[in-house]
Each structure stands twice: as C-alpha cells, then as structure tokens.
Short mmCIF file of C-alpha atoms and ligand atoms in Angstrom, two decimals:
data_model
loop_
_atom_site.label_atom_id
_atom_site.label_comp_id
_atom_site.label_asym_id
_atom_site.label_seq_id
_atom_site.Cartn_x
_atom_site.Cartn_y
_atom_site.Cartn_z
CA MET A 31 32.91 91.80 52.55
CA THR A 32 31.66 91.55 56.08
CA ALA A 33 32.07 94.81 58.04
CA LEU A 34 34.11 94.45 61.20
CA THR A 35 34.29 96.77 64.20
CA LEU A 36 35.90 96.81 67.63
CA SER A 37 33.26 97.46 70.25
CA THR A 38 33.23 98.39 73.93
CA ALA A 39 29.53 97.49 74.20
CA ALA A 40 28.49 94.89 76.76
CA ALA A 41 26.78 91.81 75.34
CA PRO A 42 23.34 92.44 76.94
CA GLY A 43 22.98 95.94 75.48
CA LEU A 44 24.22 95.18 71.96
CA ARG A 45 21.51 95.46 69.34
CA ALA A 46 22.35 92.57 67.04
CA ASP A 47 20.89 89.34 65.69
CA ALA A 48 23.16 87.09 67.72
CA ILE A 49 25.82 87.05 70.44
CA VAL A 50 28.61 84.54 69.86
CA ILE A 51 30.30 82.98 72.87
CA GLY A 52 32.97 80.30 73.22
CA VAL A 53 32.64 76.94 74.91
CA ALA A 54 35.64 74.73 75.54
CA LYS A 55 35.98 71.08 76.35
CA GLY A 56 36.91 70.83 80.04
CA THR A 57 37.84 67.69 81.94
CA LYS A 58 34.37 67.53 83.48
CA GLY A 59 32.23 68.74 80.61
CA PRO A 60 31.83 72.00 78.70
CA VAL A 61 33.27 75.21 80.16
CA VAL A 62 32.33 78.73 79.18
CA ALA A 63 35.28 80.65 77.69
CA PRO A 64 36.38 84.14 78.73
CA GLY A 65 34.37 86.90 77.05
CA ALA A 66 31.02 85.34 77.89
CA GLU A 67 30.87 86.46 81.54
CA ALA A 68 27.84 88.74 81.05
CA VAL A 69 25.94 85.98 79.27
CA ASP A 70 26.79 83.49 82.02
CA THR A 71 25.67 85.95 84.70
CA ALA A 72 22.35 86.46 82.92
CA TYR A 73 21.91 82.67 83.04
CA ASP A 74 22.53 82.82 86.83
CA GLY A 75 26.00 81.34 86.36
CA ARG A 76 24.47 78.16 84.95
CA LEU A 77 25.49 78.66 81.30
CA ALA A 78 27.86 75.66 81.26
CA ASP A 79 25.05 73.44 82.59
CA VAL A 80 22.58 74.87 80.09
CA LEU A 81 24.99 74.14 77.26
CA GLU A 82 25.63 70.61 78.52
CA THR A 83 21.88 70.01 78.70
CA LEU A 84 21.65 71.09 75.07
CA GLY A 85 24.29 68.50 74.17
CA ALA A 86 27.27 70.82 73.81
CA SER A 87 30.69 69.36 74.58
CA GLY A 88 32.97 72.20 73.56
CA ALA A 89 34.43 70.20 70.66
CA GLU A 90 36.14 72.30 67.99
CA GLY A 91 33.70 73.77 65.49
CA GLU A 92 30.57 72.57 67.31
CA VAL A 93 27.71 75.07 67.15
CA THR A 94 24.94 75.30 69.77
CA LYS A 95 22.15 77.85 69.55
CA LEU A 96 20.13 79.01 72.56
CA PRO A 97 17.67 81.83 73.18
CA ALA A 98 19.25 84.91 74.71
CA PRO A 99 18.39 85.56 78.36
CA SER A 100 15.74 88.17 79.11
CA GLY A 101 16.98 91.72 79.03
CA PHE A 102 19.31 91.05 76.08
CA LYS A 103 18.80 93.21 73.01
CA SER A 104 19.82 90.31 70.73
CA PRO A 105 17.49 87.33 70.42
CA LEU A 106 20.06 84.57 69.99
CA VAL A 107 23.18 83.24 71.71
CA LEU A 108 25.42 81.04 69.58
CA ALA A 109 28.03 78.98 71.41
CA VAL A 110 30.93 77.85 69.26
CA GLY A 111 33.21 75.00 70.32
CA LEU A 112 36.88 75.87 70.92
CA GLY A 113 38.18 72.36 71.53
CA ALA A 114 40.21 71.37 74.58
CA GLN A 115 40.36 73.99 77.32
CA PRO A 116 43.92 75.32 77.55
CA GLU A 117 45.70 74.88 80.89
CA LYS A 118 45.55 78.57 81.59
CA ASP A 119 42.03 79.50 80.58
CA ALA A 120 43.01 82.88 79.17
CA GLU A 121 45.48 81.54 76.66
CA TYR A 122 43.50 80.41 73.68
CA GLY A 123 45.85 80.20 70.69
CA ALA A 124 45.42 82.46 67.66
CA GLU A 125 44.45 79.58 65.38
CA THR A 126 41.82 78.33 67.89
CA LEU A 127 40.27 81.81 67.86
CA ARG A 128 40.46 82.08 64.07
CA ARG A 129 38.72 78.74 63.57
CA ALA A 130 36.05 79.45 66.17
CA ALA A 131 35.28 82.87 64.68
CA GLY A 132 35.15 81.24 61.24
CA ALA A 133 32.80 78.46 62.31
CA ALA A 134 30.52 81.02 64.01
CA ALA A 135 30.49 83.29 60.96
CA ARG A 136 29.55 80.34 58.73
CA ALA A 137 26.79 79.25 61.08
CA LEU A 138 25.38 82.79 61.01
CA ALA A 139 24.99 83.01 57.23
CA GLY A 140 21.65 84.69 56.55
CA VAL A 141 21.97 86.85 59.65
CA LYS A 142 22.85 90.54 59.52
CA LYS A 143 24.78 91.45 62.65
CA ALA A 144 26.54 89.51 65.38
CA GLY A 145 28.48 90.49 68.49
CA PHE A 146 31.43 88.20 69.12
CA ALA A 147 31.96 87.76 72.89
CA LEU A 148 34.90 85.38 72.43
CA PRO A 149 38.22 85.33 74.32
CA LEU A 150 40.02 88.57 73.44
CA ALA A 151 43.06 89.32 75.59
CA ASP A 152 45.16 91.50 73.29
CA ALA A 153 45.48 93.07 69.84
CA ALA A 154 46.79 89.82 68.32
CA ASP A 155 43.61 88.06 69.48
CA ALA A 156 41.54 90.80 67.85
CA GLY A 157 43.41 90.23 64.60
CA ALA A 158 42.87 86.48 64.77
CA LEU A 159 39.15 86.83 65.51
CA ALA A 160 38.81 89.34 62.68
CA GLU A 161 40.56 87.03 60.23
CA GLY A 162 38.44 84.06 61.24
CA ALA A 163 35.21 86.04 60.89
CA LEU A 164 36.12 87.64 57.54
CA LEU A 165 37.34 84.37 56.03
CA GLY A 166 34.55 82.26 57.50
CA ALA A 167 31.82 84.57 56.19
CA TYR A 168 33.04 84.12 52.60
CA ALA A 169 30.61 82.83 50.00
CA PHE A 170 31.01 82.43 46.25
CA ASP A 171 27.66 83.23 44.70
CA THR A 172 28.58 85.16 41.56
CA TYR A 173 27.01 82.48 39.40
CA LYS A 174 23.83 81.99 41.41
CA GLU A 175 20.66 83.18 39.72
CA ASN A 176 20.52 86.98 39.42
CA GLY A 177 23.95 87.44 40.93
CA LYS A 178 24.97 89.13 44.14
CA ASP A 179 21.90 91.25 44.72
CA SER A 180 19.60 88.34 45.28
CA ARG A 181 21.69 86.30 47.65
CA ALA A 182 18.83 85.94 50.08
CA LYS A 183 16.73 84.21 47.44
CA ASN A 184 19.45 81.76 46.48
CA GLY A 185 20.64 80.62 49.83
CA ARG A 186 21.82 82.64 52.75
CA ALA A 187 23.75 85.88 52.45
CA PRO A 188 27.04 86.01 54.33
CA LEU A 189 27.01 87.54 57.81
CA ALA A 190 27.11 91.28 57.09
CA GLU A 191 28.47 92.81 60.27
CA VAL A 192 30.59 91.65 63.19
CA ALA A 193 31.34 93.62 66.38
CA LEU A 194 34.26 92.27 68.41
CA LEU A 195 33.15 92.85 72.01
CA GLY A 196 35.92 93.65 74.45
CA GLY A 197 37.90 95.23 71.61
CA LYS A 198 39.60 98.58 72.18
CA PRO A 199 38.55 100.82 69.29
CA ARG A 200 40.88 103.65 70.36
CA ASP A 201 43.95 101.46 70.95
CA LYS A 202 46.46 101.79 68.08
CA ALA A 203 47.56 98.16 68.22
CA TYR A 204 43.98 96.87 68.15
CA LYS A 205 43.07 99.15 65.26
CA ALA A 206 46.16 98.12 63.30
CA ALA A 207 45.47 94.43 63.86
CA VAL A 208 41.92 94.71 62.56
CA GLU A 209 42.93 96.88 59.60
CA ARG A 210 45.65 94.39 58.66
CA ALA A 211 43.14 91.54 58.90
CA ALA A 212 40.67 93.39 56.68
CA ALA A 213 43.27 94.10 53.96
CA VAL A 214 44.72 90.58 53.95
CA CYS A 215 41.34 88.84 54.09
CA GLU A 216 39.78 90.98 51.40
CA GLU A 217 42.61 90.08 49.03
CA LEU A 218 42.56 86.44 50.16
CA ASN A 219 38.83 86.29 49.46
CA ARG A 220 39.51 87.79 46.05
CA ALA A 221 41.98 84.97 45.41
CA ARG A 222 39.23 82.51 46.39
CA ASP A 223 36.87 84.17 43.91
CA LEU A 224 39.42 83.76 41.12
CA ILE A 225 40.00 80.10 41.99
CA ASN A 226 36.26 79.41 42.10
CA MET A 227 35.59 81.24 38.84
CA PRO A 228 34.78 78.77 36.05
CA PRO A 229 37.53 78.35 33.44
CA ASN A 230 35.31 79.53 30.59
CA ASP A 231 35.36 82.97 32.23
CA LEU A 232 38.79 82.92 33.85
CA TYR A 233 41.43 82.34 31.17
CA PRO A 234 44.89 83.87 30.82
CA ALA A 235 43.78 87.12 29.14
CA SER A 236 40.87 87.72 31.53
CA PHE A 237 43.07 86.97 34.57
CA ALA A 238 45.64 89.44 33.22
CA ALA A 239 42.93 92.07 32.76
CA ILE A 240 41.81 91.59 36.37
CA ALA A 241 45.41 92.03 37.51
CA GLN A 242 45.68 95.22 35.45
CA GLY A 243 42.54 96.57 37.10
CA ALA A 244 43.82 95.84 40.59
CA ALA A 245 47.21 97.34 39.75
CA LYS A 246 45.55 100.57 38.72
CA GLU A 247 43.44 100.64 41.86
CA HIS A 248 46.38 100.08 44.22
CA GLY A 249 49.15 101.95 42.40
CA LEU A 250 51.15 98.92 41.28
CA LYS A 251 53.17 98.66 38.11
CA VAL A 252 51.90 95.96 35.82
CA GLN A 253 53.32 94.49 32.65
CA VAL A 254 51.50 91.87 30.58
CA LEU A 255 53.33 89.79 27.99
CA ASP A 256 50.86 88.45 25.42
CA GLU A 257 51.58 85.60 23.00
CA LYS A 258 53.40 87.93 20.61
CA ALA A 259 55.67 89.29 23.33
CA LEU A 260 56.21 85.80 24.73
CA THR A 261 57.24 84.55 21.29
CA LYS A 262 59.58 87.49 20.78
CA GLY A 263 61.09 86.94 24.23
CA GLY A 264 61.54 83.20 23.78
CA TYR A 265 59.32 81.97 26.59
CA GLY A 266 59.14 78.43 25.25
CA GLY A 267 57.77 76.87 28.42
CA ILE A 268 54.72 79.12 28.75
CA LEU A 269 54.09 79.04 24.99
CA GLY A 270 54.48 75.26 24.83
CA VAL A 271 51.90 74.69 27.54
CA GLY A 272 49.48 77.21 26.02
CA ALA A 273 49.92 75.94 22.45
CA GLY A 274 46.86 73.71 22.45
CA ALA A 275 44.39 76.20 23.85
CA ALA A 276 42.13 78.63 22.03
CA ALA A 277 42.81 81.08 24.87
CA ALA A 278 46.43 82.25 24.54
CA PRO A 279 48.87 82.38 27.47
CA ARG A 280 50.13 85.45 29.32
CA LEU A 281 52.94 86.33 31.69
CA VAL A 282 51.97 89.06 34.14
CA LYS A 283 54.50 90.99 36.18
CA LEU A 284 53.11 93.00 39.09
CA SER A 285 55.51 95.28 40.93
CA TYR A 286 55.02 96.92 44.28
CA THR A 287 57.85 99.23 45.33
CA HIS A 288 58.43 101.30 48.46
CA SER A 289 60.88 104.21 48.54
CA LYS A 290 62.39 102.96 51.81
CA ALA A 291 62.68 99.33 50.71
CA LYS A 292 66.00 97.62 51.39
CA LYS A 293 65.00 94.17 50.10
CA HIS A 294 63.34 92.72 47.03
CA LEU A 295 61.14 89.65 47.30
CA ALA A 296 59.96 87.91 44.12
CA LEU A 297 56.86 85.70 44.15
CA VAL A 298 56.08 83.35 41.28
CA GLY A 299 52.67 81.68 40.87
CA LYS A 300 51.45 78.81 38.71
CA GLY A 301 48.44 80.04 36.79
CA ILE A 302 47.06 77.16 34.74
CA THR A 303 43.49 78.41 34.34
CA TYR A 304 42.46 74.89 33.39
CA ASP A 305 44.55 71.72 33.43
CA SER A 306 43.03 69.07 31.18
CA GLY A 307 46.40 67.33 31.03
CA GLY A 308 46.80 68.24 27.36
CA ILE A 309 47.59 65.36 24.96
CA SER A 310 48.41 63.30 28.08
CA LEU A 311 44.74 63.87 28.88
CA LYS A 312 43.51 63.41 32.44
CA PRO A 313 40.74 60.79 32.78
CA ALA A 314 37.28 61.73 34.04
CA GLY A 315 37.38 61.95 37.79
CA HIS A 316 40.65 63.87 37.67
CA ASN A 317 39.66 66.99 35.77
CA GLU A 318 36.51 68.31 37.45
CA THR A 319 38.36 70.57 39.88
CA MET A 320 41.24 71.54 37.59
CA LYS A 321 40.07 75.13 37.40
CA CYS A 322 41.94 75.35 40.72
CA ASP A 323 45.29 74.97 38.95
CA MET A 324 45.82 78.75 39.00
CA SER A 325 45.69 78.89 42.81
CA GLY A 326 49.41 79.71 43.03
CA ALA A 327 49.02 82.71 40.72
CA ALA A 328 45.93 83.81 42.66
CA ALA A 329 47.88 83.62 45.93
CA VAL A 330 50.79 85.64 44.51
CA PHE A 331 48.40 88.23 43.08
CA ALA A 332 46.60 88.59 46.43
CA ALA A 333 49.84 88.81 48.38
CA VAL A 334 51.34 91.57 46.19
CA VAL A 335 48.15 93.65 46.43
CA ALA A 336 47.97 93.06 50.19
CA ALA A 337 51.62 94.15 50.59
CA ALA A 338 50.74 97.36 48.74
CA ARG A 339 47.64 97.99 50.84
CA LEU A 340 49.68 97.47 54.00
CA GLY A 341 52.38 99.83 52.70
CA LEU A 342 55.17 97.40 53.59
CA GLU A 343 58.71 98.79 53.29
CA VAL A 344 59.86 96.18 50.82
CA ASN A 345 59.79 95.71 47.05
CA VAL A 346 57.61 92.79 46.01
CA THR A 347 57.36 91.54 42.45
CA GLY A 348 54.68 89.02 41.55
CA TRP A 349 54.96 86.86 38.44
CA LEU A 350 51.79 85.15 37.22
CA ALA A 351 52.52 82.38 34.70
CA LEU A 352 49.15 82.04 32.95
CA ALA A 353 48.21 79.36 30.44
CA GLU A 354 45.44 76.90 29.68
CA ASN A 355 46.56 73.29 29.20
CA MET A 356 44.41 71.79 26.43
CA PRO A 357 44.73 69.05 23.81
CA SER A 358 44.30 70.01 20.14
CA GLY A 359 46.01 69.84 16.78
CA SER A 360 48.32 72.65 17.83
CA ALA A 361 49.09 71.25 21.29
CA THR A 362 52.53 70.23 22.46
CA ARG A 363 53.01 66.46 22.06
CA PRO A 364 54.80 64.04 24.35
CA GLY A 365 58.21 63.89 22.65
CA ASP A 366 58.37 67.57 21.70
CA VAL A 367 61.36 69.59 22.83
CA LEU A 368 60.83 73.13 24.11
CA ARG A 369 63.49 75.82 24.25
CA MET A 370 62.87 77.58 27.53
CA TYR A 371 63.35 81.27 28.38
CA SER A 372 66.57 80.38 30.23
CA GLY A 373 67.95 78.78 27.06
CA LYS A 374 67.76 75.23 28.39
CA THR A 375 65.88 72.65 26.36
CA VAL A 376 63.20 70.40 27.83
CA GLU A 377 61.88 67.16 26.40
CA VAL A 378 58.17 67.01 27.22
CA LEU A 379 57.46 63.39 28.09
CA ASN A 380 54.10 64.11 29.71
CA THR A 381 52.04 67.16 28.82
CA ASP A 382 50.26 66.87 32.18
CA ALA A 383 53.49 67.89 33.91
CA GLU A 384 52.85 71.40 32.56
CA GLY A 385 53.10 73.43 35.74
CA ARG A 386 56.87 73.08 35.97
CA LEU A 387 57.18 74.30 32.36
CA VAL A 388 55.36 77.59 32.87
CA MET A 389 57.02 78.04 36.27
CA ALA A 390 60.47 77.48 34.77
CA ASP A 391 60.08 80.49 32.46
CA ALA A 392 58.64 82.70 35.20
CA LEU A 393 61.37 81.65 37.66
CA TRP A 394 64.02 82.57 35.12
CA ALA A 395 62.34 85.91 34.41
CA ALA A 396 62.22 86.60 38.16
CA SER A 397 65.87 85.55 38.52
CA LEU A 398 67.09 88.06 35.92
CA GLU A 399 66.16 90.88 38.33
CA LYS A 400 68.39 89.36 41.03
CA PRO A 401 65.92 89.62 43.91
CA ASP A 402 67.05 88.81 47.47
CA ALA A 403 64.77 85.78 47.44
CA ILE A 404 62.24 83.99 45.26
CA VAL A 405 59.26 82.08 46.62
CA ASP A 406 57.15 80.16 44.13
CA VAL A 407 53.68 78.76 44.76
CA ALA A 408 52.07 76.05 42.67
CA THR A 409 49.44 73.32 42.67
CA LEU A 410 52.23 71.28 41.18
CA THR A 411 51.85 67.58 41.94
CA GLY A 412 49.32 64.99 43.00
CA ALA A 413 52.28 63.32 44.69
CA MET A 414 52.46 66.13 47.25
CA MET A 415 48.81 65.47 48.11
CA LEU A 416 49.58 61.79 48.57
CA ALA A 417 52.49 62.69 50.85
CA LEU A 418 50.93 65.41 53.01
CA GLY A 419 47.17 65.11 52.59
CA SER A 420 44.71 67.80 51.64
CA ARG A 421 45.44 70.41 54.31
CA THR A 422 49.23 70.77 54.32
CA PHE A 423 51.52 72.29 51.72
CA GLY A 424 55.08 71.16 51.14
CA ILE A 425 58.06 73.52 51.35
CA MET A 426 61.21 72.81 49.32
CA ALA A 427 64.18 75.17 49.10
CA ASN A 428 67.82 75.53 48.09
CA ASP A 429 68.54 76.91 51.59
CA GLU A 430 67.63 75.05 54.74
CA ALA A 431 67.39 78.14 56.96
CA PHE A 432 65.05 79.78 54.44
CA ARG A 433 62.88 76.67 54.32
CA GLY A 434 62.70 76.70 58.12
CA ALA A 435 61.83 80.40 58.23
CA ILE A 436 58.97 79.84 55.80
CA HIS A 437 57.69 76.92 57.83
CA GLU A 438 57.74 79.12 60.93
CA ALA A 439 55.97 81.96 59.15
CA ALA A 440 53.26 79.58 57.92
CA GLU A 441 52.72 78.25 61.42
CA GLU A 442 52.52 81.77 62.78
CA VAL A 443 49.65 82.68 60.46
CA GLY A 444 47.80 79.38 60.93
CA GLU A 445 48.72 77.57 57.70
CA ASP A 446 49.75 73.92 57.88
CA ALA A 447 52.99 73.31 56.01
CA TRP A 448 55.86 70.86 56.15
CA PRO A 449 59.50 70.96 54.97
CA MET A 450 60.34 68.49 52.19
CA PRO A 451 63.79 67.53 50.84
CA LEU A 452 65.28 67.84 47.36
CA PRO A 453 67.23 64.56 47.15
CA GLU A 454 70.05 64.92 44.61
CA HIS A 455 69.78 61.32 43.41
CA LEU A 456 66.33 62.04 41.91
CA ARG A 457 67.81 64.50 39.42
CA LYS A 458 69.20 61.85 37.09
CA GLY A 459 65.73 60.41 36.54
CA MET A 460 65.07 63.54 34.46
CA ASP A 461 68.07 63.01 32.18
CA SER A 462 66.92 63.10 28.57
CA PRO A 463 68.69 61.51 25.60
CA THR A 464 67.56 64.42 23.43
CA ALA A 465 67.35 67.58 25.51
CA ASP A 466 69.02 69.14 28.57
CA ILE A 467 66.31 67.75 30.85
CA ALA A 468 62.96 65.92 30.65
CA ASN A 469 59.82 67.19 32.37
CA MET A 470 59.28 63.85 34.10
CA GLY A 471 61.43 61.68 36.30
CA GLU A 472 60.91 58.85 38.75
CA ARG A 473 57.31 58.39 39.83
CA MET A 474 58.27 57.85 43.46
CA GLY A 475 58.79 61.17 45.17
CA GLY A 476 57.07 62.99 42.30
CA GLY A 477 56.66 66.18 44.31
CA LEU A 478 60.38 66.33 45.01
CA VAL A 479 61.23 65.55 41.37
CA ALA A 480 59.12 68.55 40.35
CA GLY A 481 60.95 70.68 42.92
CA LEU A 482 64.30 69.56 41.50
CA PHE A 483 63.12 70.48 38.00
CA LEU A 484 62.19 74.01 39.14
CA ARG A 485 65.56 74.43 40.87
CA GLU A 486 67.24 74.17 37.45
CA PHE A 487 65.60 77.45 36.43
CA VAL A 488 66.52 79.53 39.47
CA GLY A 489 69.39 81.94 38.88
CA GLU A 490 72.76 81.11 40.40
CA GLY A 491 73.11 82.24 44.01
CA ILE A 492 69.50 83.26 44.54
CA THR A 493 67.74 82.03 47.70
CA TRP A 494 64.65 80.17 46.56
CA ALA A 495 61.76 78.20 48.01
CA HIS A 496 58.94 76.28 46.36
CA LEU A 497 55.54 75.77 47.97
CA ASP A 498 53.53 72.87 46.51
CA ILE A 499 49.94 73.70 47.52
CA ALA A 500 48.21 70.96 45.46
CA GLY A 501 46.62 69.59 48.65
CA PRO A 502 45.25 72.63 50.49
CA ALA A 503 44.47 74.94 47.51
CA PHE A 504 41.01 73.56 46.87
CA ASN A 505 38.76 72.04 49.54
CA GLU A 506 36.71 69.26 47.97
CA GLN A 507 35.16 68.26 51.27
CA GLY A 508 32.84 70.17 53.57
CA PRO A 509 33.74 73.56 55.05
CA PHE A 510 35.58 73.66 58.40
CA GLY A 511 36.68 76.52 60.66
CA TYR A 512 37.23 79.51 58.38
CA THR A 513 37.87 77.33 55.31
CA PRO A 514 35.04 77.13 52.77
CA LYS A 515 34.38 74.46 50.21
CA GLY A 516 36.27 75.19 46.97
CA GLY A 517 39.11 77.70 46.66
CA THR A 518 40.77 78.28 50.02
CA GLY A 519 43.35 81.02 49.39
CA SER A 520 46.14 78.72 50.55
CA ALA A 521 49.56 80.39 50.97
CA VAL A 522 48.26 83.98 50.80
CA ARG A 523 48.74 84.61 54.52
CA THR A 524 52.15 82.95 54.51
CA LEU A 525 53.32 85.09 51.56
CA VAL A 526 52.09 88.29 53.22
CA ARG A 527 53.91 87.31 56.40
CA LEU A 528 57.08 86.66 54.37
CA ALA A 529 56.80 90.13 52.83
CA GLU A 530 56.42 91.61 56.33
CA LEU A 531 59.42 89.67 57.63
CA THR A 532 61.49 90.73 54.62
CA ALA A 533 60.50 94.37 55.22
CA ALA A 534 61.59 94.03 58.85
CA GLY A 535 64.94 92.59 57.72
CA ASP A 536 64.16 89.28 59.41
CA LEU A 537 64.26 87.13 56.30
CA GLY A 538 66.59 86.48 53.37
N1 BES B 1372 47.81 70.29 38.35
C1 BES B 1372 48.35 68.99 38.50
C2 BES B 1372 48.62 68.63 39.96
C3 BES B 1372 47.41 68.55 40.85
C4 BES B 1372 46.78 67.35 41.06
C5 BES B 1372 46.92 69.66 41.50
C6 BES B 1372 45.70 67.26 41.90
C7 BES B 1372 45.83 69.60 42.34
C8 BES B 1372 45.22 68.38 42.53
C9 BES B 1372 49.66 68.89 37.73
O1 BES B 1372 49.75 69.67 36.59
C10 BES B 1372 49.81 67.47 37.28
O2 BES B 1372 49.01 67.04 36.51
N2 BES B 1372 50.83 66.79 37.78
C11 BES B 1372 51.09 65.44 37.45
C12 BES B 1372 52.57 65.32 37.15
C13 BES B 1372 52.95 64.00 36.55
C14 BES B 1372 52.38 63.88 35.15
C15 BES B 1372 54.47 63.92 36.51
C16 BES B 1372 50.67 64.57 38.63
O3 BES B 1372 50.87 65.00 39.77
O4 BES B 1372 50.11 63.52 38.40
MN1 MN B 1373 48.91 68.73 34.89
ZN1 ZN B 1374 48.65 71.37 36.60
#
C-alpha cells in the first residue's frame, strides 16, 4: 500500500514528483484552497488566474496539471477540484478532502512521490486526507501479466508515497488519525481485492483459508465449519445454497476479544462467491459481475481485522456465510423445502433469492451467542439498487434508534446510506402452503421483503440491523473520488465506526 507520512516540509523544498494543491469553485471563478499559499506566492499571487487560464473551474474531481514554479524541487503541480468553496474558506468537509485526495492519488498513478498541500486544519483533516489518498491509490493488478512486480509494464503503478504537508508528525492526535486511516484502509483495500478476485480462485474454501491466515496474523480466533460440520450442525440454508456447486460451502466465525470489553457486537456477511442464480438461472447480462456477491462477507472480514488492529475495547464476532450458487443435478430446486439452522423450514421458490438463506443460518448462529447487537451486510437485492441507486446502501432494523445511529455513523465516515422501513404487511406475501416461510414474497418492495425474511432468523430481543449494499458494493462505472472501478469496500468504514462507537458505549 501507499506509504503515508505527516510532513512539516514547505512545498517548494519538498523533493517529490508532484505537489498537489486544491482549487475550489468560487462565485467569480476558481479560488486556491488553503495549503497552497507557498505555491501561490511562487506564482506571484496569480495562481488562481493561471488555473483559470488553463481551464480549471474548481469542480469536484477536476484535475489540472501545471509546471512547478522555478525554485521548486518538484517538477509538477497538480490542482485538484474541491467543488463549491465553503462559506468559511477554512472549513472544507472531511468527505470533500477525502474525495479530493482520492482523485489526486488516482491522477498520479505511475508517479512515485507526491506532497499534498491541501487544506489541513486539524487531526481529523489529516485522517480524511490519508484515507482519500490510500483508497484512491488502490489498483487491482494481481491478474495482470507477470503479477505485481511488473506493474509499470502493464499500466501505471499506484502512487507509492504521499507526504501530507502541514501535518504535525509529533502531535499525538495527528499520528493517531493517520495510523487509524492506514489500518482501516489497508483492510478495506484487502476487502476490495477479495471482491475483485475471480470466482474460480475465490470460492468458499479459499476465502476461509484467507480468513484463517489473517486470524493468525492478527491474533484472532477463527473457526471454520466445512460441509461435514455444517451437515452435522443442521445448517440447511447454507448447505441448500451450496448444494449445486463443486466448491462446497463454509461458515467462518472470526472472533476478536478485548479483556476490557463491555459489549459484544456481531457482524454477519453474505459471502456468495459467485451467484449464477442456481436453477433459477440469471440471464446473460445479469451474471458478469456476480463475483461481487461476497462483498458483505469481505466487509465483515475487513472490519473485524481492523477492529483488532486498532485494539478497540469491544468484542467483535464476524460471521462469513460462504457458498457458491450454481445449477447442477445436485442443486436445490424451486419447490424444495430446507430445514434451517434455527429449525424453521423454508420453501425455496426462487433459487436466486439465495442470500437470505445463507444469512438466515449465520444470523441464527450469531444470535445464539446473545450479542448486544447484530449488524448484517449483504448484496441482497436488485430492488435496493432500483430504490437507492448505485452509491447508497439501505439500512433496515428492528430498532429505529439503532437504524438512526447507523445512518449517522455512515454519514460520519463518508458513506451514503438511507434508512428503509420493514412494513409488516409485506410479511404475509412470504406465507407458504408447505413450509414456515417462503424465500420470496411480493415483487414490489423486494428489498424490504428480504429484510423481513432475515428478521425471522434474529434471536428474540436482540437489536439488529441489515445493510443492503447491492448498489454501492461494486462500481460498474468509471472511478470517482477515492472509489475505483470494481469492488469498493462498501460498509467497511461504517462497520469499523460502529465497533468504535460500541467500544465507547455510545451504541447498542
Ligand atoms: N445477488 C443478488 C442481488 C444483486 C443484484 C446484487 C444486483 C448486486 C447486484 C441476489 O442474490 C438476487 O439475485 N436477488 C434477487 C431476489 C429475487 C429473486 C427475489 C433479485 O434481487 O432479483
Ligand atoms: Mn441471487
Ligand atoms: Zn446473491
């Protein structure tokens, strides 16, 4: 990953490949943002005019390159657009800084070292800039010819080194903010790698092995239930979904514990390593990106490891419900009835509604430990994408205050989310003549129907929320801000924040 340092160096004297400055959209044209004073001075105070001449407007994400003024030890100045100038010039929001740092880091792929002379007023700003840079510099090139060592040949290597100018390397709060950013972003980028990994290499057993490796590295407890153990335990949902695949399912339990923990947070992730739809096969055009259907499990995995690396005073258990959804002679058929881990029976009317089946077993397993709260994360429904678009995840919960707290936490870390209801009247659409419940209900409000299904498998009295990340998990369009094409790491930062809030006693 990109190396990040706090630096007291002045822009002119920094030996780097580029100096990054901010330019905002003012009422009368582009304005230079705080942090770039030395660069502006070297341009005789005409930097805003120079940028305007070059066509810069200050629009969010815009990138303008200009030669550094004489006397600078770096050859290039890169101006990144911040969007509308805030009323008080100093107060650029955290998400504005994150996106600008991300856009700059992306634009500097192929370059070794950059000094970021962006607005930096306090430790929180340093954390936001660090996150933006570390997430924006991400590239997935494992499968490019000759692998990682020949990045330069196969496109441009990610920006290797970032110095945050105006940072205070000896200030505890600044150091902590940058260290937190590095831990969270490294794990988030690992989640992106897992999501981007092709499904012929990432299947339940290989995902479980990766989790075991990380657990060993970070001192977590890990337990892997293979198909034998799942059969013995009666995990009919996970087994039913995995029944058609050559690669057998797994349930992974990752536990992080702290001796001073007062609360226990359980996280449950959907880990369908490939969703073909099963016997209810998806048509072409709907299956090309379905390797992303384990994004929930990847987010949970990343969040548990990040909580451990941050040493949070809370117990966090991550449950990864891993299966491949394939059609075959041994696959579950529409019409089959599964006996779930909770004991309830489910009539499978559509094998493409598989996520709720694996989640049901994992939710019940999580419930048996009686945690203070359960948060599940899943690329669960296309309906949620239709409702909220491709950048916002939906939050459903059995507790309105909890749903609100999660929405707030998401906003705090820069993730777009929106509270969604669980309308009681939609439950009867899942009534089955044969079993306790069917895995499909009314088509309208499909995301909420799925949420209602999951609720049936949450233990009595446990505070629970469900994040449907089907929209934001995988970016099929071009990169923007600090978000790359492909796996995004959606929900990781929100989950880490929830673990922090739980540790502080401010949640659940
Ligand atoms: N994995 C899909 C949901 C999905 C769709 C995720 C698009 C990301 C992008 C899920 O398993 C699914 O197929 N859901 C069905 C449910 C339906 C059959 C009730 C859907 O949303 O169409
Ligand atoms: Mn499906
Ligand atoms: Zn799915």
